[in-house]
XYZ file of C-alpha atoms in Angstrom:
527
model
C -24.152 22.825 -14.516
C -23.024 22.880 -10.801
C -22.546 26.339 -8.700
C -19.276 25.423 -7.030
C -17.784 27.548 -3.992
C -14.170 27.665 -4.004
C -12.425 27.794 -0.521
C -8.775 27.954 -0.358
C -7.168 24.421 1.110
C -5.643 24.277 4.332
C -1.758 23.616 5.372
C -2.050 19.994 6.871
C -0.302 21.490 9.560
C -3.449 22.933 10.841
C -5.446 19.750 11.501
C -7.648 19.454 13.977
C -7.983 23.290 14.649
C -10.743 23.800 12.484
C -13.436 21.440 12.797
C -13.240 20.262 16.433
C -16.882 22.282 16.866
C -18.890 19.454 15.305
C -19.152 17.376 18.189
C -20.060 20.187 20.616
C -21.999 22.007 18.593
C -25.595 21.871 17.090
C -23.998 19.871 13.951
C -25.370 17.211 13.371
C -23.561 13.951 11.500
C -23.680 13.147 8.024
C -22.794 9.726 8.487
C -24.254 7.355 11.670
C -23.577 3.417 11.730
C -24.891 2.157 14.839
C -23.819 -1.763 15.764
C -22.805 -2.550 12.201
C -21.932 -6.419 12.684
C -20.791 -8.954 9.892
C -19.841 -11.958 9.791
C -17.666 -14.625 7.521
C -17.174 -18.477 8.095
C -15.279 -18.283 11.066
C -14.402 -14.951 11.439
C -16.410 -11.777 13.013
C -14.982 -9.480 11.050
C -17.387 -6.675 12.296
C -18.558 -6.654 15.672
C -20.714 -4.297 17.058
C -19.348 -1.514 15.274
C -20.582 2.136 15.451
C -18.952 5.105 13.659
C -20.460 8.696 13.335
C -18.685 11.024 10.741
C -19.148 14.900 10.307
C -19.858 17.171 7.612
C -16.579 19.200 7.295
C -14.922 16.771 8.930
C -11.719 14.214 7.974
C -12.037 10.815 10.271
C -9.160 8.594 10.137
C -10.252 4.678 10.242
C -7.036 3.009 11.543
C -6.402 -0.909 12.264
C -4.297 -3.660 11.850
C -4.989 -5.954 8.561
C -7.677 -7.898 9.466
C -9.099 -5.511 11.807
C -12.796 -4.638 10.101
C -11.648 -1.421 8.083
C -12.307 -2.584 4.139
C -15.444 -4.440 5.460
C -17.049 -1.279 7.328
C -15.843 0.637 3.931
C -17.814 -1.751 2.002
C -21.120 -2.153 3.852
C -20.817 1.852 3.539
C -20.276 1.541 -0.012
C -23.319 -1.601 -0.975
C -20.531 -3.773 -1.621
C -21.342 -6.064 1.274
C -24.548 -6.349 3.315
C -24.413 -6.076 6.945
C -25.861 -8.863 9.555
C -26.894 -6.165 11.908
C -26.696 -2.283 12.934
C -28.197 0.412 11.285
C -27.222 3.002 9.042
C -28.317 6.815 8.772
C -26.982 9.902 6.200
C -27.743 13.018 6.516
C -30.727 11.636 9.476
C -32.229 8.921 6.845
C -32.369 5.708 7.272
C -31.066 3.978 4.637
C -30.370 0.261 3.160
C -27.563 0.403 0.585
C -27.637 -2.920 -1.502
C -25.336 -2.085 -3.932
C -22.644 0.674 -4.919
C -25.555 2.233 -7.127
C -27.448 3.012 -3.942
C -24.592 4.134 -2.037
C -23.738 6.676 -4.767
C -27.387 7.587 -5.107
C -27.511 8.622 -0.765
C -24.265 10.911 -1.832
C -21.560 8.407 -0.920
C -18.082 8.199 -2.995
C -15.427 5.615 -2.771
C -11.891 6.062 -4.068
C -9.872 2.389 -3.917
C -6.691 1.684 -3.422
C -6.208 0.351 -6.595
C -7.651 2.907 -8.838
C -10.971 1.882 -11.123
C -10.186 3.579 -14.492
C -10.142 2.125 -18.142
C -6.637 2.561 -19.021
C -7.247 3.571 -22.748
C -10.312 5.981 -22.554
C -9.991 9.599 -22.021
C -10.551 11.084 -18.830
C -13.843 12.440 -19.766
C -14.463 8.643 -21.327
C -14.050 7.224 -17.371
C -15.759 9.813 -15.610
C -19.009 9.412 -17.917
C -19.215 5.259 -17.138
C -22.086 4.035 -14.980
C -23.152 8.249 -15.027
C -26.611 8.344 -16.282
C -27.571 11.646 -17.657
C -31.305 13.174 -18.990
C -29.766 11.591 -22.277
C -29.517 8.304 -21.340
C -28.119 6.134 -22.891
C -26.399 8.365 -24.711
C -23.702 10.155 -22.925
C -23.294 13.904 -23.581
C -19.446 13.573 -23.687
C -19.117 17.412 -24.300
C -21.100 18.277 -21.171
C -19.369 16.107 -19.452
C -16.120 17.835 -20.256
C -16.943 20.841 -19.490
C -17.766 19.849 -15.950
C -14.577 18.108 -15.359
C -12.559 21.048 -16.461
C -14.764 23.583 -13.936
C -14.712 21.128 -11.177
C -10.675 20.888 -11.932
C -10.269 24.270 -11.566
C -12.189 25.023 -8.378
C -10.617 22.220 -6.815
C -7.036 22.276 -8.037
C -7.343 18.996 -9.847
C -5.993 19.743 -13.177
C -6.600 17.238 -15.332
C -7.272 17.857 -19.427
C -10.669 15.739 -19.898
C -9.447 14.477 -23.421
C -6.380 13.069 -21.867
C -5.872 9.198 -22.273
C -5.456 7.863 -18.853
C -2.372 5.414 -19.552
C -0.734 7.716 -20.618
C -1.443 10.432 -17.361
C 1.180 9.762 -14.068
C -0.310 7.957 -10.897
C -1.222 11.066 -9.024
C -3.202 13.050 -11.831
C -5.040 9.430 -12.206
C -6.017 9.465 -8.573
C -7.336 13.050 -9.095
C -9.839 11.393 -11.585
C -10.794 9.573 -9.096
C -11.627 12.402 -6.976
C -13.185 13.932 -10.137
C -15.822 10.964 -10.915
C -17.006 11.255 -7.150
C -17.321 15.265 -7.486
C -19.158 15.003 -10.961
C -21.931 12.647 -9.462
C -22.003 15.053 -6.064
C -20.463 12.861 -3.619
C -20.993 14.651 -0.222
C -18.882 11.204 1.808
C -16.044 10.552 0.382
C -14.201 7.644 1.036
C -10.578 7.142 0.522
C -9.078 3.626 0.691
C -5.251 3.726 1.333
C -4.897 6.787 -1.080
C -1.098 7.501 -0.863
C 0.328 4.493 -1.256
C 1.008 5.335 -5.059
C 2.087 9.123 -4.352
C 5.395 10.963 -3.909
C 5.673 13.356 -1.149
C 4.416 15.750 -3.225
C 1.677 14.186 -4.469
C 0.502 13.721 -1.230
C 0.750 17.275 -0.078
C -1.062 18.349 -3.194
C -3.789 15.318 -2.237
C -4.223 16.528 1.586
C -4.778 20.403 0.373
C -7.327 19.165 -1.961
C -9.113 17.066 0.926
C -9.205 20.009 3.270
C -10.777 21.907 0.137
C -13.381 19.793 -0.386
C -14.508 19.643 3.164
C -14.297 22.968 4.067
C -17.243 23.280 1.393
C -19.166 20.500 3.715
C -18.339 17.632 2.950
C -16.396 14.717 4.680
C -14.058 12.375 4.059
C -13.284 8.679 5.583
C -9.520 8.453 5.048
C -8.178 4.892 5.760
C -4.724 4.054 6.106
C -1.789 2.517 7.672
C 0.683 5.151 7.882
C 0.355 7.095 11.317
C 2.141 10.519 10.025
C -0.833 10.967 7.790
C -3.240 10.554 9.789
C -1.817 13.201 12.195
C -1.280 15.129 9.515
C -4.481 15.786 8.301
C -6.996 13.774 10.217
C -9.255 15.488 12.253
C -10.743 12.669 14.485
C -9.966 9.104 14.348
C -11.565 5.869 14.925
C -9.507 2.889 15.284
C -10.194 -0.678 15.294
C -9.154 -3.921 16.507
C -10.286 -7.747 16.141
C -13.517 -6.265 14.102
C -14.254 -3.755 17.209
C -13.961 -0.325 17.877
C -11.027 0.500 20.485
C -11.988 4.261 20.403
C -12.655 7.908 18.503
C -10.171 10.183 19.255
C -9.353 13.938 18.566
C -6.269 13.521 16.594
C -5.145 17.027 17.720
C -4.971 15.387 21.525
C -3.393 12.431 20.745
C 0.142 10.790 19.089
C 1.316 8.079 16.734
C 2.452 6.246 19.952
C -0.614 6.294 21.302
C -2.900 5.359 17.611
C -0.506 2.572 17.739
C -0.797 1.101 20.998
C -4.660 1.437 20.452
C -4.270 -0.592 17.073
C -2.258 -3.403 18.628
C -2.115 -3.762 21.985
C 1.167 -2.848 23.249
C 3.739 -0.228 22.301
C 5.447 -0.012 18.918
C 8.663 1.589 18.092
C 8.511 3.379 14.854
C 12.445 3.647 14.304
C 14.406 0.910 13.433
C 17.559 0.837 15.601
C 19.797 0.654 12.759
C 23.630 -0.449 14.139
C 27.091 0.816 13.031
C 28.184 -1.583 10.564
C 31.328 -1.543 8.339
C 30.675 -2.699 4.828
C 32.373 -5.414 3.440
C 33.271 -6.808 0.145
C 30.498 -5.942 -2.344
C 28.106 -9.005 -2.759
C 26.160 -7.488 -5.695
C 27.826 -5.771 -8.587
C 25.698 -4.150 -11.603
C 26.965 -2.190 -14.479
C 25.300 -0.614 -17.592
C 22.068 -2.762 -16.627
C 19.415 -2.275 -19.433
C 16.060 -4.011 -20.629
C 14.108 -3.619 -23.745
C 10.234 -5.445 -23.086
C 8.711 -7.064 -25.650
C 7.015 -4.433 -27.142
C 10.522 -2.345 -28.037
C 10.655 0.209 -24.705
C 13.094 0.609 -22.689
C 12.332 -0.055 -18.849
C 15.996 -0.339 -17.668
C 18.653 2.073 -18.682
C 22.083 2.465 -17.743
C 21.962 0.999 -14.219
C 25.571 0.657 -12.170
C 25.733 0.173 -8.909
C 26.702 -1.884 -5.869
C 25.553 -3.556 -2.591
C 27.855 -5.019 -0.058
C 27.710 -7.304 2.957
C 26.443 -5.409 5.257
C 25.099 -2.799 4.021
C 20.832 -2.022 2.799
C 20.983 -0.296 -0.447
C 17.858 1.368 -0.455
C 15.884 2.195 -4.062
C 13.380 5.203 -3.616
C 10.688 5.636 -6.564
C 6.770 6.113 -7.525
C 5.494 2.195 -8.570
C 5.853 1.507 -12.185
C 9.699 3.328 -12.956
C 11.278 -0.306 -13.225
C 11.104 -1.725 -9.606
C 9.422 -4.437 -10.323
C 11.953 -5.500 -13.774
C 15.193 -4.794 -11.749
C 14.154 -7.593 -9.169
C 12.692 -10.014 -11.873
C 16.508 -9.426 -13.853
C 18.680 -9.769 -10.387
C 16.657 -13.077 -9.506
C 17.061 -14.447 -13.240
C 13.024 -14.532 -13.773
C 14.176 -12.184 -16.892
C 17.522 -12.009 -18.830
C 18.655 -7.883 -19.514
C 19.034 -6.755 -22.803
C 22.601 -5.693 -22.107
C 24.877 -5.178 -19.240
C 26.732 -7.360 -16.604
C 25.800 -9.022 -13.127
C 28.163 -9.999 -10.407
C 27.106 -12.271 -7.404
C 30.718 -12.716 -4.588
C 32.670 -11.120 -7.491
C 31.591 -13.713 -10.088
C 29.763 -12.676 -13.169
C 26.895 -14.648 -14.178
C 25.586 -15.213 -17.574
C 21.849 -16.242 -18.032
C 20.738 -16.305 -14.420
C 17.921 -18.150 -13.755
C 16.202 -18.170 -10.258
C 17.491 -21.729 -9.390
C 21.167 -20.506 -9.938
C 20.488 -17.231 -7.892
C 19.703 -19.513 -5.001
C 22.544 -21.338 -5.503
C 24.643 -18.100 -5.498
C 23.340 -17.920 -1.550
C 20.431 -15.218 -2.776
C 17.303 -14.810 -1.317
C 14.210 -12.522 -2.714
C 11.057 -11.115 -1.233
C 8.876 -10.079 -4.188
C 6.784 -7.380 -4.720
C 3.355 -8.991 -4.382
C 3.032 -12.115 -2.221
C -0.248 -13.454 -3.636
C 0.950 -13.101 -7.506
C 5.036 -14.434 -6.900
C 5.315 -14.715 -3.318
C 2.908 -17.588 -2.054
C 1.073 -20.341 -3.218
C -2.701 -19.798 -1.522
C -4.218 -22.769 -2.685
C -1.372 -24.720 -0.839
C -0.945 -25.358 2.367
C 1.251 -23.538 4.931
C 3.640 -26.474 5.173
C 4.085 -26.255 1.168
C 4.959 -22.329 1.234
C 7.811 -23.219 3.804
C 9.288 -25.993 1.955
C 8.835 -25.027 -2.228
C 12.363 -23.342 -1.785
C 15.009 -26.577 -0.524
C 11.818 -29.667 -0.645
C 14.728 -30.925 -2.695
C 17.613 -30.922 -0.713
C 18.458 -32.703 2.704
C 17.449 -32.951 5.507
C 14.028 -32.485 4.182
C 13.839 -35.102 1.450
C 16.684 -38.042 0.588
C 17.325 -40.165 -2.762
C 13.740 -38.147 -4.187
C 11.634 -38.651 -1.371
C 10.440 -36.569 1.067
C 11.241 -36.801 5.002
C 7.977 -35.712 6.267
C 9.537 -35.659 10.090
C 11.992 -33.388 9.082
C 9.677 -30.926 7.180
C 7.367 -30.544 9.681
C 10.299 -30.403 12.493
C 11.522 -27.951 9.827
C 8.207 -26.100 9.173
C 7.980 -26.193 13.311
C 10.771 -24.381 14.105
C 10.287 -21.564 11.318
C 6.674 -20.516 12.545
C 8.255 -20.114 15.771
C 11.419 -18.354 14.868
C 9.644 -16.186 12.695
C 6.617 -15.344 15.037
C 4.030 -16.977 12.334
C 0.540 -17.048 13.713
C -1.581 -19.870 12.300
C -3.562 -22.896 14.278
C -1.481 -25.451 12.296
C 0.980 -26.135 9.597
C -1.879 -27.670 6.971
C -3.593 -24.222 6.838
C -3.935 -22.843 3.459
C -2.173 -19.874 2.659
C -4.689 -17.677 1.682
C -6.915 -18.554 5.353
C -3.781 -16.504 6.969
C -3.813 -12.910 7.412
C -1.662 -10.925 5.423
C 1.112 -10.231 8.170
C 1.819 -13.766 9.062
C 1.658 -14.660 4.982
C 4.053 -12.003 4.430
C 6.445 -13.842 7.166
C 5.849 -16.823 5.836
C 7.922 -15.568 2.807
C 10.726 -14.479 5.262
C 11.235 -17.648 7.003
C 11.675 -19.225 3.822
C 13.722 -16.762 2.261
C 15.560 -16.188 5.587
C 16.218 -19.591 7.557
C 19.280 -19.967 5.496
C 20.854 -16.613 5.818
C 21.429 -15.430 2.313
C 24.409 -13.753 1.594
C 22.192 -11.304 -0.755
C 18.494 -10.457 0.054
C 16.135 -8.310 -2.718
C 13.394 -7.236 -0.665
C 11.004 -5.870 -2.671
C 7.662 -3.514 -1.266
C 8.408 -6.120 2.125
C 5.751 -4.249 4.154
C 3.454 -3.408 1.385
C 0.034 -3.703 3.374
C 1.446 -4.843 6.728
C -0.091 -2.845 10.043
C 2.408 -1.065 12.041
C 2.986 -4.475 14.294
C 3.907 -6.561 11.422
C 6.014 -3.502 9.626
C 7.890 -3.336 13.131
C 8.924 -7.189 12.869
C 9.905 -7.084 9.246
C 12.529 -3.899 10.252
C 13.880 -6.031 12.908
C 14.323 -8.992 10.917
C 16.149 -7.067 7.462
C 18.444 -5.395 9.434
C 19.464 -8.844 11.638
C 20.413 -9.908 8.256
C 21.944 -7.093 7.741
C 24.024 -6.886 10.919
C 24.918 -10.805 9.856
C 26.627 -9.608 6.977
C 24.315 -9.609 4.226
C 24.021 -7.948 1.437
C 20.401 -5.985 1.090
C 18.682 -4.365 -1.822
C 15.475 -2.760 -0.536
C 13.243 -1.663 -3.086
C 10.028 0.481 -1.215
C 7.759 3.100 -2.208
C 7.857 4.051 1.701
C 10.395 6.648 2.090
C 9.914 6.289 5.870
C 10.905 2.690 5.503
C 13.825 3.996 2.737
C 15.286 6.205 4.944
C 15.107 4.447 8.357
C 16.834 1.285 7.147
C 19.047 2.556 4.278
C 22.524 3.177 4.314
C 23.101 4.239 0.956
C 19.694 5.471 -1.234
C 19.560 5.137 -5.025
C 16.459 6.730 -6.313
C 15.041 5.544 -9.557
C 12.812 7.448 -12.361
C 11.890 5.924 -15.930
C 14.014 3.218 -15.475
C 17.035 4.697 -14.778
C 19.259 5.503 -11.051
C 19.215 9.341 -10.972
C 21.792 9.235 -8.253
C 22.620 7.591 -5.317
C 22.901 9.348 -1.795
C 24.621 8.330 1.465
C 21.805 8.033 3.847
C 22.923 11.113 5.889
C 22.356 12.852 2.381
C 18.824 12.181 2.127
C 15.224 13.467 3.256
C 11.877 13.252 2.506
C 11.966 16.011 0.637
C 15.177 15.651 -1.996
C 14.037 12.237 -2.424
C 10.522 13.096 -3.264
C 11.833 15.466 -5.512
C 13.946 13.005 -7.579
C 11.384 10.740 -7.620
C 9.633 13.377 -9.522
C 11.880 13.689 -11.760
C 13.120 16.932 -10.499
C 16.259 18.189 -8.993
């Protein structure tokens, strides 16, 4: 069994006071890549990179989408092999073919979408790919037993013999943490780890990073959300166009100054959100409920109301009903019981082509699954909305002058970067894909907009253009549901928040009502 040394976790609010030694000292790294370079068909995607990590140490990797991050992550990880550069641990050289390797040289990765088998125990997850003096026979009980001492020196607490489907998203991310711990990960690497979390969840996640590396370790901490960083970075690299812009002490720098690094040019973080006077509502709900197929209940109870002008925002962890309220309001799925009103009209049975019709417009929750078509090209996206209806096709046939007129002025009006309107969807990054979907949905102006997760892996360039755009609509006179994990996002554009838990609306606030901190709270299931 491991010796473990328990040090108390630091407040975030501390960062950058603690470990600022390592580069003056005699420390030496724990983690060199030196001109790390990789290439795709067409694309450099890393270019000359270099990136030295501490022990002790928490670097922030920041950049747009598309900027190098996941590929550096995974040439650190095996998962990809690099065309050049070098890379050293601990002073070794090493070549790191495959995740195996990479977890052999002490290196843990924790991904955004979390790797567990939803209907084995804790204990059950942490054991795969873990070979043991047994193998192949796992030792199940010794295995427990060190997943219930490392969760209790580290604050983890998880009960080994728990099923994981049935454990909430932030005791399955401390797992995660777990697996890496149990097979001595001394570089941890943490891929976009709070996009799943409430507030909470992440202050309980950044005490438990500065625990682990205040026993030595360190930790690569990539994401997209600036506050973090600052929060409990302690250097940061940040890239652009698969090259390093610069490493920075985070405690000398700002968010407006890790953006304009990231992009190019300044970005304002606060959308300027005009006086508007509601008007009639658009969207009425009442008693809203859904049974699935298997007999639960993932909608209960829901009333409420959204009128022209005005962003209703809904606040919640993923996986409380978000994604089944959208699916019912667009008529992809009929409720078990309740009523619907669209202009003061009920509608029975709505099916996507009649919520069109009804003047309603819907970005979904993930592009690639509902969103886009990425075997089709650009042109198609644009156009699989009204390809029906004039001016771009007449008696059943298309008008290809007026689609690509059409498709013309859309990538323009909606700032869509591609080399041509016959690119596939899936060759574009995921910021001009993702306004793709709002030229379509948008061109029109819908009197009702559900936007669900809009900026969900958008860079702070491509957040800053979707803001803009919702509340245009909004100052229009239309009718927005937002529907975000972001409470950033909830609370800068919002001027009423619902927040929903298990399916149902535990109450809705007037905007000057909410924080951070009462939301997270609800969302939790508390207060």
């Amino acid at each position: 069994m491991r010796e473990h040394a328990h040090k108390s976790a630091e407040d975030p609010a501390t960062r950058g006071q603690t470990r600022s030694h390592a580069r003056t000292s005699d420390v030496e790294p724990v983690l060199q890549m030196r001109g790390i370079r990789k290439t795709y068909p067409g694309v450099v995607a890393n270019d000359n990179v270099d990136l030295e990590v501490y022990p002790g140490e928490i670097h922030g990797l920041l950049g747009e989408n598309g900027a190098g991050k996941t590929t550096l992550m995974k040439i650190l990880y095996g998962l990809a092999q690099p065309d050049a550069g070098t890379i050293e641990i601990r002073g070794r050289p090493m070549v790191l073919r495959s995740p195996r390797d990479a977890v052999d040289a002490g290196v843990g990765m924790v991904h955004q979408h979390f790797m567990l088998v939803p209907d084995m125990t804790v204990a059950e997850n942490v054991a795969l790919g873990f070979r043991t003096e047994r193998y192949p026979l796992t030792d199940l009980a010794r295995i427990s037993a060190d997943v219930k001492e490392l969760s209790s020196v580290h604050g983890l607490e998880v009960d080994p013999a728990a099923v994981i489907e049935d454990l909430s998203v932030g005791a399955r991310q401390r797992v995660e943490i777990l697996k890496l711990l149990h097979r001595s990960a001394e570089i941890l690497i943490l891929d976009e780890p709070t996009s799943v979390l409430t507030p909470q969840e992440w202050e309980d996640l950044a005490h438990v990073l500065r625990s682990l590396v205040a026993e030595g370790r360190a930790a690569v901490f990539i994401t997209h959300k600036l506050d973090e960083v600052m929060a409990v970075a302690d250097r940061c690299t940040v890239l652009r166009d698969g090259a390093v812009v610069g490493t920075v002490n985070v405690a000398d720098t700002d968010k407006a100054s890790l953006a304009r690094m990231m992009v190019g040019r300044p970005v304002v973080f606060r959308a300027a959100r005009e006086e508007v006077k509601p008007g009639a509502p658009v969207l009425e709900v009442q008693d809203l409920s859904l049974v699935d197929g298997s007999g639960k209940t993932v909608l209960a109870d829901i009333t409420f109301e959204v009128r022209a002008g005005e962003v209703l925002g809904v606040a919640g962890v993923d996986g409380n009903g978000q994604a089944q309220l959208v699916d019912v309001l667009t008529g992809m799925t009929q409720p078990t019981s309740g009523r619907i009103l669209i202009g003061g009209d009920e509608v029975d049975r709505l099916t996507p082509a009649g919520f069109r019709r009804r003047s309603g417009g819907v970005i979904t929750e993930d592009r690639h699954k509902t969103g886009l078509a990425l075997d089709l090209t650009l042109r198609d996206n644009l156009i699989m909305r009204d390809y029906r209806e004039r001016p771009l096709s007449s008696r059943g046939l298309l008008d290809l002058a007026s689609i690509r007129e059409h498709c013309l002025n859309l990538i323009r009006g909606f700032d869509v970067r591609t080399p041509g309107q016959t690119i596939r969807m899936r060759q574009l990054s995921g910021g001009n894909q993702q306004k793709s979907i709002l030229a379509r949905e948008l061109y029109a102006a819908p009197n009702l907009l559900v936007a669900c997760q809009p900026t969900r892996g958008l860079d702070v360039g491509a957040m800053e253009f979707v803001y803009s755009t919702l509340l245009r609509r909004r100052g229009a006179g239309s009718a927005l549901l937002l529907i975000s994990t972001e409470l950033d996002e909830i609370l800068s554009l919002s001027d009423r928040i619902a927040v929903i838990a298990d399916g149902r609306f535990l109450r809705i606030l007037a905007a000057d009502e909410a924080d951070a901190e009462t939301l997270g709270l609800l969302m939790g299931g508390e207060g």
